[in-house]
mmCIF file of C-alpha atoms and ligand atoms in Angstrom:
data_model
loop_
_atom_site.group_PDB
_atom_site.id
_atom_site.type_symbol
_atom_site.label_atom_id
_atom_site.label_comp_id
_atom_site.label_asym_id
_atom_site.label_seq_id
_atom_site.Cartn_x
_atom_site.Cartn_y
_atom_site.Cartn_z
ATOM 1 C CA MET A 111 27.458 -207.406 -1.586
ATOM 2 C CA ARG A 112 27.599 -210.323 0.804
ATOM 3 C CA PRO A 113 29.415 -213.467 -0.416
ATOM 4 C CA ALA A 114 27.023 -216.347 -1.126
ATOM 5 C CA PRO A 115 27.536 -219.656 0.760
ATOM 6 C CA THR A 116 28.968 -222.613 -1.168
ATOM 7 C CA VAL A 117 28.333 -226.244 -0.308
ATOM 8 C CA VAL A 118 31.362 -228.439 0.542
ATOM 9 C CA GLU A 119 30.697 -232.128 1.390
ATOM 10 C CA GLY A 120 27.055 -231.262 2.041
ATOM 11 C CA VAL A 121 27.977 -228.446 4.447
ATOM 12 C CA ARG A 122 27.076 -224.824 3.842
ATOM 13 C CA VAL A 123 30.307 -222.815 3.948
ATOM 14 C CA LEU A 124 30.386 -219.078 4.065
ATOM 15 C CA ARG A 125 33.775 -217.586 3.235
ATOM 16 C CA LEU A 126 34.140 -213.998 4.431
ATOM 17 C CA PRO A 127 37.061 -211.567 4.183
ATOM 18 C CA ASP A 128 38.005 -211.278 7.822
ATOM 19 C CA ALA A 129 37.303 -212.118 11.468
ATOM 20 C CA ALA A 130 35.049 -209.096 11.939
ATOM 21 C CA ALA A 131 32.774 -210.332 9.097
ATOM 22 C CA VAL A 132 32.714 -213.759 10.660
ATOM 23 C CA ALA A 133 31.694 -212.316 13.997
ATOM 24 C CA ALA A 134 28.915 -210.218 12.337
ATOM 25 C CA ALA A 135 27.501 -213.258 10.478
ATOM 26 C CA ALA A 136 27.735 -215.461 13.584
ATOM 27 C CA ALA A 137 26.126 -212.850 15.828
ATOM 28 C CA ALA A 138 23.237 -212.483 13.291
ATOM 29 C CA ALA A 139 22.673 -216.238 13.349
ATOM 30 C CA LEU A 140 22.762 -216.333 17.142
ATOM 31 C CA ILE A 141 20.302 -213.443 17.446
ATOM 32 C CA ASP A 142 18.026 -215.065 14.914
ATOM 33 C CA ALA A 143 18.037 -218.354 16.880
ATOM 34 C CA ILE A 144 17.011 -216.394 20.042
ATOM 35 C CA TYR A 145 14.260 -214.564 18.182
ATOM 36 C CA GLN A 146 12.960 -217.775 16.536
ATOM 37 C CA ALA A 147 12.632 -219.619 19.867
ATOM 38 C CA GLN A 148 10.990 -216.593 21.472
ATOM 39 C CA ALA A 149 8.561 -216.290 18.515
ATOM 40 C CA GLN A 150 7.533 -219.934 19.223
ATOM 41 C CA GLY A 151 7.007 -219.107 22.868
ATOM 42 C CA ARG A 152 10.018 -221.178 24.043
ATOM 43 C CA ASP A 153 13.051 -220.254 26.059
ATOM 44 C CA PRO A 154 16.019 -220.274 23.615
ATOM 45 C CA VAL A 155 18.791 -222.827 24.278
ATOM 46 C CA ILE A 156 22.120 -221.521 22.973
ATOM 47 C CA GLY A 157 25.211 -223.700 22.973
ATOM 48 C CA VAL A 158 28.421 -221.673 23.321
ATOM 49 C CA ALA A 159 32.055 -222.343 22.810
ATOM 50 C CA THR A 160 34.760 -220.841 24.878
ATOM 51 C CA GLY A 161 38.211 -219.872 23.480
ATOM 52 C CA ASP A 162 39.251 -216.876 21.412
ATOM 53 C CA THR A 163 37.282 -217.371 18.155
ATOM 54 C CA PRO A 164 33.765 -216.542 19.335
ATOM 55 C CA GLN A 165 34.633 -213.563 21.572
ATOM 56 C CA ALA A 166 33.947 -210.920 18.900
ATOM 57 C CA THR A 167 30.622 -212.668 18.186
ATOM 58 C CA TYR A 168 29.611 -212.478 21.851
ATOM 59 C CA ALA A 169 30.531 -208.796 21.943
ATOM 60 C CA ARG A 170 28.244 -208.076 19.017
ATOM 61 C CA VAL A 171 25.363 -209.886 20.733
ATOM 62 C CA THR A 172 26.060 -207.855 23.822
ATOM 63 C CA ALA A 173 25.806 -204.705 21.679
ATOM 64 C CA ALA A 174 22.378 -205.864 20.454
ATOM 65 C CA VAL A 175 21.277 -206.452 24.027
ATOM 66 C CA GLU A 176 22.537 -203.056 25.125
ATOM 67 C CA SER A 177 20.745 -201.348 22.280
ATOM 68 C CA GLY A 178 17.466 -202.887 23.466
ATOM 69 C CA CYS A 179 16.942 -205.051 20.316
ATOM 70 C CA LEU A 180 17.328 -208.362 22.141
ATOM 71 C CA ASP A 181 16.374 -209.666 25.530
ATOM 72 C CA PRO A 182 17.850 -213.137 26.154
ATOM 73 C CA ALA A 183 17.219 -213.052 29.895
ATOM 74 C CA ARG A 184 15.311 -216.365 29.774
ATOM 75 C CA ALA A 185 17.697 -218.111 27.418
ATOM 76 C CA TRP A 186 19.624 -221.165 28.529
ATOM 77 C CA ILE A 187 23.373 -220.994 27.858
ATOM 78 C CA VAL A 188 25.053 -224.392 27.494
ATOM 79 C CA ALA A 189 28.808 -224.883 27.655
ATOM 80 C CA LEU A 190 30.702 -227.371 25.494
ATOM 81 C CA ASP A 191 33.255 -228.296 28.101
ATOM 82 C CA GLU A 192 35.007 -227.504 31.378
ATOM 83 C CA TYR A 193 38.523 -228.005 32.568
ATOM 84 C CA VAL A 194 39.112 -230.444 35.369
ATOM 85 C CA GLY A 195 41.505 -229.575 38.188
ATOM 86 C CA LEU A 196 41.214 -225.755 38.430
ATOM 87 C CA GLY A 197 39.953 -224.297 41.716
ATOM 88 C CA ARG A 198 36.285 -223.400 42.005
ATOM 89 C CA ASP A 199 37.030 -219.666 41.736
ATOM 90 C CA ASP A 200 39.765 -219.890 39.142
ATOM 91 C CA PRO A 201 38.842 -217.192 36.498
ATOM 92 C CA ARG A 202 40.105 -219.566 33.749
ATOM 93 C CA ARG A 203 37.287 -221.995 34.442
ATOM 94 C CA TYR A 204 35.022 -221.973 31.464
ATOM 95 C CA ARG A 205 32.021 -221.378 33.788
ATOM 96 C CA HIS A 206 33.621 -218.072 34.853
ATOM 97 C CA GLU A 207 34.612 -217.098 31.284
ATOM 98 C CA LEU A 208 30.995 -217.673 30.169
ATOM 99 C CA LEU A 209 29.633 -215.695 33.121
ATOM 100 C CA ARG A 210 31.895 -212.749 32.208
ATOM 101 C CA LYS A 211 31.523 -212.839 28.387
ATOM 102 C CA VAL A 212 28.000 -214.085 27.874
ATOM 103 C CA VAL A 213 25.731 -214.533 30.837
ATOM 104 C CA GLU A 214 26.307 -211.200 32.627
ATOM 105 C CA PRO A 215 26.566 -208.949 29.504
ATOM 106 C CA TRP A 216 23.504 -210.572 27.888
ATOM 107 C CA GLY A 217 21.491 -210.243 31.096
ATOM 108 C CA VAL A 218 20.839 -213.957 31.310
ATOM 109 C CA ASP A 219 19.745 -215.422 34.604
ATOM 110 C CA PRO A 220 22.934 -217.116 35.948
ATOM 111 C CA THR A 221 20.998 -220.187 37.067
ATOM 112 C CA ARG A 222 20.427 -220.818 33.348
ATOM 113 C CA LEU A 223 24.080 -221.468 32.634
ATOM 114 C CA LEU A 224 24.649 -225.186 32.136
ATOM 115 C CA VAL A 225 28.285 -226.301 32.390
ATOM 116 C CA PRO A 226 29.585 -229.850 33.004
ATOM 117 C CA GLU A 227 30.175 -230.271 36.736
ATOM 118 C CA VAL A 228 33.835 -231.008 37.447
ATOM 119 C CA ASP A 229 34.044 -230.867 41.273
ATOM 120 C CA SER A 230 32.342 -234.100 41.901
ATOM 121 C CA ALA A 231 34.328 -237.265 42.853
ATOM 122 C CA ASP A 232 32.351 -239.207 40.243
ATOM 123 C CA LEU A 233 32.802 -237.416 36.941
ATOM 124 C CA THR A 234 31.046 -240.150 34.957
ATOM 125 C CA GLU A 235 27.958 -239.551 36.994
ATOM 126 C CA ALA A 236 28.430 -235.797 36.674
ATOM 127 C CA ALA A 237 28.627 -236.080 32.850
ATOM 128 C CA HIS A 238 25.487 -238.164 32.897
ATOM 129 C CA VAL A 239 23.700 -235.471 34.995
ATOM 130 C CA PHE A 240 24.804 -232.867 32.415
ATOM 131 C CA GLU A 241 23.228 -234.866 29.622
ATOM 132 C CA GLU A 242 20.065 -235.306 31.586
ATOM 133 C CA ARG A 243 19.794 -231.603 32.361
ATOM 134 C CA LEU A 244 20.387 -230.809 28.715
ATOM 135 C CA ALA A 245 17.609 -233.160 27.644
ATOM 136 C CA ALA A 246 15.278 -231.653 30.310
ATOM 137 C CA ILE A 247 15.674 -228.139 28.828
ATOM 138 C CA GLY A 248 14.790 -229.515 25.405
ATOM 139 C CA GLY A 249 18.271 -229.740 23.792
ATOM 140 C CA VAL A 250 20.236 -226.993 22.068
ATOM 141 C CA ASP A 251 18.693 -224.747 19.340
ATOM 142 C CA LEU A 252 21.944 -223.450 18.020
ATOM 143 C CA GLN A 253 25.381 -224.791 18.993
ATOM 144 C CA LEU A 254 28.309 -222.520 18.206
ATOM 145 C CA LEU A 255 31.587 -224.418 17.679
ATOM 146 C CA GLY A 256 35.210 -223.463 17.331
ATOM 147 C CA ILE A 257 37.776 -225.882 15.966
ATOM 148 C CA GLY A 258 41.119 -226.857 17.356
ATOM 149 C CA ARG A 259 44.275 -226.876 15.326
ATOM 150 C CA ASN A 260 44.067 -230.656 15.406
ATOM 151 C CA GLY A 261 40.471 -230.661 14.318
ATOM 152 C CA HIS A 262 38.876 -231.102 17.734
ATOM 153 C CA VAL A 263 35.366 -229.736 18.470
ATOM 154 C CA GLY A 264 34.509 -229.329 22.155
ATOM 155 C CA PHE A 265 37.410 -231.243 23.656
ATOM 156 C CA ASN A 266 36.813 -234.271 21.459
ATOM 157 C CA GLU A 267 40.328 -234.898 20.438
ATOM 158 C CA PRO A 268 41.423 -237.010 17.362
ATOM 159 C CA GLY A 269 40.352 -240.576 17.887
ATOM 160 C CA SER A 270 37.157 -239.679 19.678
ATOM 161 C CA ASP A 271 34.223 -241.931 19.012
ATOM 162 C CA PRO A 272 31.355 -240.128 17.248
ATOM 163 C CA GLU A 273 28.828 -242.193 19.200
ATOM 164 C CA GLN A 274 30.051 -240.961 22.627
ATOM 165 C CA GLY A 275 28.285 -238.476 24.863
ATOM 166 C CA THR A 276 29.557 -236.180 27.563
ATOM 167 C CA ARG A 277 32.496 -237.660 29.408
ATOM 168 C CA LEU A 278 35.900 -237.127 31.002
ATOM 169 C CA VAL A 279 38.534 -236.524 28.289
ATOM 170 C CA ARG A 280 42.289 -236.179 28.205
ATOM 171 C CA LEU A 281 43.566 -233.066 26.400
ATOM 172 C CA ALA A 282 46.006 -233.601 23.482
ATOM 173 C CA PRO A 283 49.432 -232.094 24.014
ATOM 174 C CA SER A 284 48.813 -229.679 21.010
ATOM 175 C CA THR A 285 45.576 -228.494 22.711
ATOM 176 C CA ARG A 286 47.374 -227.821 25.931
ATOM 177 C CA ALA A 287 50.092 -225.957 24.008
ATOM 178 C CA ALA A 288 47.559 -223.819 22.119
ATOM 179 C CA ASN A 289 45.652 -222.980 25.366
ATOM 180 C CA ALA A 290 48.863 -222.201 27.290
ATOM 181 C CA VAL A 291 48.451 -218.509 26.346
ATOM 182 C CA HIS A 292 45.817 -218.291 29.055
ATOM 183 C CA PHE A 293 48.095 -219.773 31.730
ATOM 184 C CA ARG A 294 51.563 -218.914 32.995
ATOM 185 C CA SER A 295 52.959 -221.979 31.327
ATOM 186 C CA VAL A 296 51.910 -225.105 29.496
ATOM 187 C CA ASP A 297 52.440 -227.083 32.690
ATOM 188 C CA GLU A 298 49.555 -225.180 34.332
ATOM 189 C CA VAL A 299 47.061 -226.128 31.569
ATOM 190 C CA PRO A 300 44.842 -228.902 32.905
ATOM 191 C CA GLN A 301 45.393 -232.363 31.552
ATOM 192 C CA GLU A 302 41.704 -233.253 31.541
ATOM 193 C CA ALA A 303 38.264 -231.822 30.881
ATOM 194 C CA VAL A 304 34.689 -232.918 30.855
ATOM 195 C CA SER A 305 33.389 -232.363 27.322
ATOM 196 C CA GLN A 306 30.157 -232.780 25.497
ATOM 197 C CA GLY A 307 30.683 -235.768 23.207
ATOM 198 C CA LEU A 308 30.404 -235.679 19.392
ATOM 199 C CA ALA A 309 27.030 -237.474 19.732
ATOM 200 C CA THR A 310 25.825 -234.704 22.127
ATOM 201 C CA ILE A 311 27.007 -231.948 19.761
ATOM 202 C CA LEU A 312 25.224 -233.620 16.844
ATOM 203 C CA ARG A 313 21.929 -233.592 18.743
ATOM 204 C CA ALA A 314 21.849 -229.754 18.575
ATOM 205 C CA ARG A 315 19.224 -228.631 16.119
ATOM 206 C CA ARG A 316 21.648 -226.288 14.333
ATOM 207 C CA LEU A 317 25.396 -226.133 14.281
ATOM 208 C CA LEU A 318 27.518 -223.046 13.462
ATOM 209 C CA LEU A 319 31.234 -223.665 13.279
ATOM 210 C CA LEU A 320 33.540 -220.664 13.161
ATOM 211 C CA ALA A 321 37.213 -220.566 12.201
ATOM 212 C CA THR A 322 39.463 -217.599 11.715
ATOM 213 C CA GLY A 323 43.173 -217.249 11.067
ATOM 214 C CA PRO A 324 45.774 -219.192 9.127
ATOM 215 C CA GLN A 325 46.446 -221.506 12.096
ATOM 216 C CA LYS A 326 42.986 -223.109 11.495
ATOM 217 C CA ALA A 327 43.348 -223.594 7.719
ATOM 218 C CA ALA A 328 44.624 -227.186 7.894
ATOM 219 C CA ALA A 329 41.964 -228.279 10.376
ATOM 220 C CA VAL A 330 39.206 -226.779 8.364
ATOM 221 C CA ALA A 331 40.520 -228.474 5.191
ATOM 222 C CA ALA A 332 40.735 -231.823 7.023
ATOM 223 C CA ALA A 333 37.205 -231.418 8.394
ATOM 224 C CA LEU A 334 35.677 -230.624 5.025
ATOM 225 C CA GLY A 335 38.038 -232.200 2.534
ATOM 226 C CA PRO A 336 39.678 -235.506 1.795
ATOM 227 C CA GLU A 337 41.058 -237.076 4.959
ATOM 228 C CA ALA A 338 44.653 -238.065 4.382
ATOM 229 C CA ASP A 339 45.310 -239.193 8.002
ATOM 230 C CA GLY A 340 41.805 -240.513 8.896
ATOM 231 C CA PRO A 341 38.873 -238.448 10.068
ATOM 232 C CA VAL A 342 39.404 -235.435 12.269
ATOM 233 C CA PRO A 343 36.665 -235.027 14.996
ATOM 234 C CA ALA A 344 35.149 -231.915 13.314
ATOM 235 C CA SER A 345 34.292 -233.919 10.197
ATOM 236 C CA VAL A 346 31.281 -235.437 12.072
ATOM 237 C CA ILE A 347 29.499 -232.128 11.276
ATOM 238 C CA ARG A 348 29.133 -233.368 7.697
ATOM 239 C CA SER A 349 26.421 -235.758 8.946
ATOM 240 C CA HIS A 350 24.330 -232.955 10.492
ATOM 241 C CA PRO A 351 21.349 -231.698 8.475
ATOM 242 C CA HIS A 352 21.618 -228.020 9.512
ATOM 243 C CA VAL A 353 25.211 -226.942 9.724
ATOM 244 C CA THR A 354 26.895 -223.749 8.590
ATOM 245 C CA VAL A 355 30.634 -223.155 8.669
ATOM 246 C CA VAL A 356 31.740 -219.533 8.661
ATOM 247 C CA LEU A 357 35.362 -218.783 7.718
ATOM 248 C CA ASP A 358 37.549 -215.859 7.158
ATOM 249 C CA HIS A 359 39.869 -215.778 4.217
ATOM 250 C CA ASP A 360 42.865 -217.206 6.119
ATOM 251 C CA ALA A 361 40.977 -220.145 7.583
ATOM 252 C CA ALA A 362 39.498 -221.014 4.170
ATOM 253 C CA ARG A 363 42.875 -220.905 2.473
ATOM 254 C CA LEU A 364 43.374 -224.654 2.067
ATOM 255 C CA LEU A 365 39.771 -225.519 1.305
ATOM 256 C CA ARG A 366 39.031 -226.525 -2.268
HETATM 257 C C1 F6R B 70 36.056 -224.439 23.637
HETATM 258 C C2 F6R B 70 36.269 -225.619 22.874
HETATM 259 C C3 F6R B 70 37.258 -225.760 21.803
HETATM 260 C C4 F6R B 70 37.622 -224.457 21.084
HETATM 261 C C5 F6R B 70 38.828 -224.680 20.124
HETATM 262 C C6 F6R B 70 39.234 -223.410 19.429
HETATM 263 O O1 F6R B 70 34.876 -224.555 24.465
HETATM 264 O O2 F6R B 70 35.482 -226.491 23.049
HETATM 265 O O3 F6R B 70 36.940 -226.726 20.867
HETATM 266 O O4 F6R B 70 36.516 -224.022 20.402
HETATM 267 O O5 F6R B 70 39.911 -225.164 20.852
HETATM 268 O O6 F6R B 70 39.704 -222.476 20.387
HETATM 269 P P1 F6R B 70 40.069 -221.001 19.945
HETATM 270 O O7 F6R B 70 38.850 -220.340 19.528
HETATM 271 O O8 F6R B 70 40.618 -220.381 21.213
HETATM 272 O O9 F6R B 70 41.060 -221.104 18.874
#
C-alpha cells in the first residue's frame, strides 16, 4: 500500500522508503502534468531542476515516452538556472545536461528548451529576457525542485530575497563544494550563475520538491520546521498553494 501524504506547515509531504519510490512518484506527477495540459489543448510547460536528485525521475519519464504512453514533443522545458563562465560547448552547462537527460530522450523540440542566457555581456538584461520569455509561454505548469544542503532552491542561496526574480547570483562555498563532484576540482566550479528567483519559482502553478539521502535531512527539516537560524530559501514553498514535497526515508529523518 502506498504511504499517505501528511501535511507539515501547510505543505503536503509524501515520505517514501527510498529514492526509487521518490522517482516513481515524481515521474507520475510529471506525466500527469503533461497529460493535463494536453487535455486542455495547451502545450505543457515543465520546469526542471538539474543535479543528481531528479535524474531517476527523468529516466522514468523517458521510459514512458519510449513505451509510447507519452508524447511531450510540444512541451516547453524550463531550466531553473545556468552556470556563468563555462564555455558554450562545455558539457557541464545545464543547457547541455538538460538536452542529454530530458529534451533528447523525451523527443522535445530543442527550440523549446528555455535556459537563462549566460553569454551576454549584460546578464541583468538576459535575466529580464528569460522572465519575459517565460511569461510569453504562459508560465510553468509544474516546477520540479531539488534542495541544496544549505536549503537553496534553484541557486537562491541563504539570504536571498523572496521577492526577487531571475538574476545573477553568487554560489555559496558549500554549493560549490557539493557540485565539485562534476568538475576536476572545486576551483573549477563556477563562482556565479543566473538563477530563477524565489519569486519566479513561486509563480509556477505547482511545485514538486524532491529530496533523497541523509545529506538533505537538515535542509528539509529547516525548510519545513522551526527555523533556528532564520529562514532557509526553500521555506518559501510554504506560501505556495499547490506544493508537494516527496522525500525518501533518509531525507525525512529529521522532520517532525
Ligand atoms: C539545480 C538546482 C539546485 C539543485 C540542488 C540539489 O538546477 O537548481 O537547486 O536542485 O543543488 O542538487 P542535487 O540534486 O545534485 O543534490
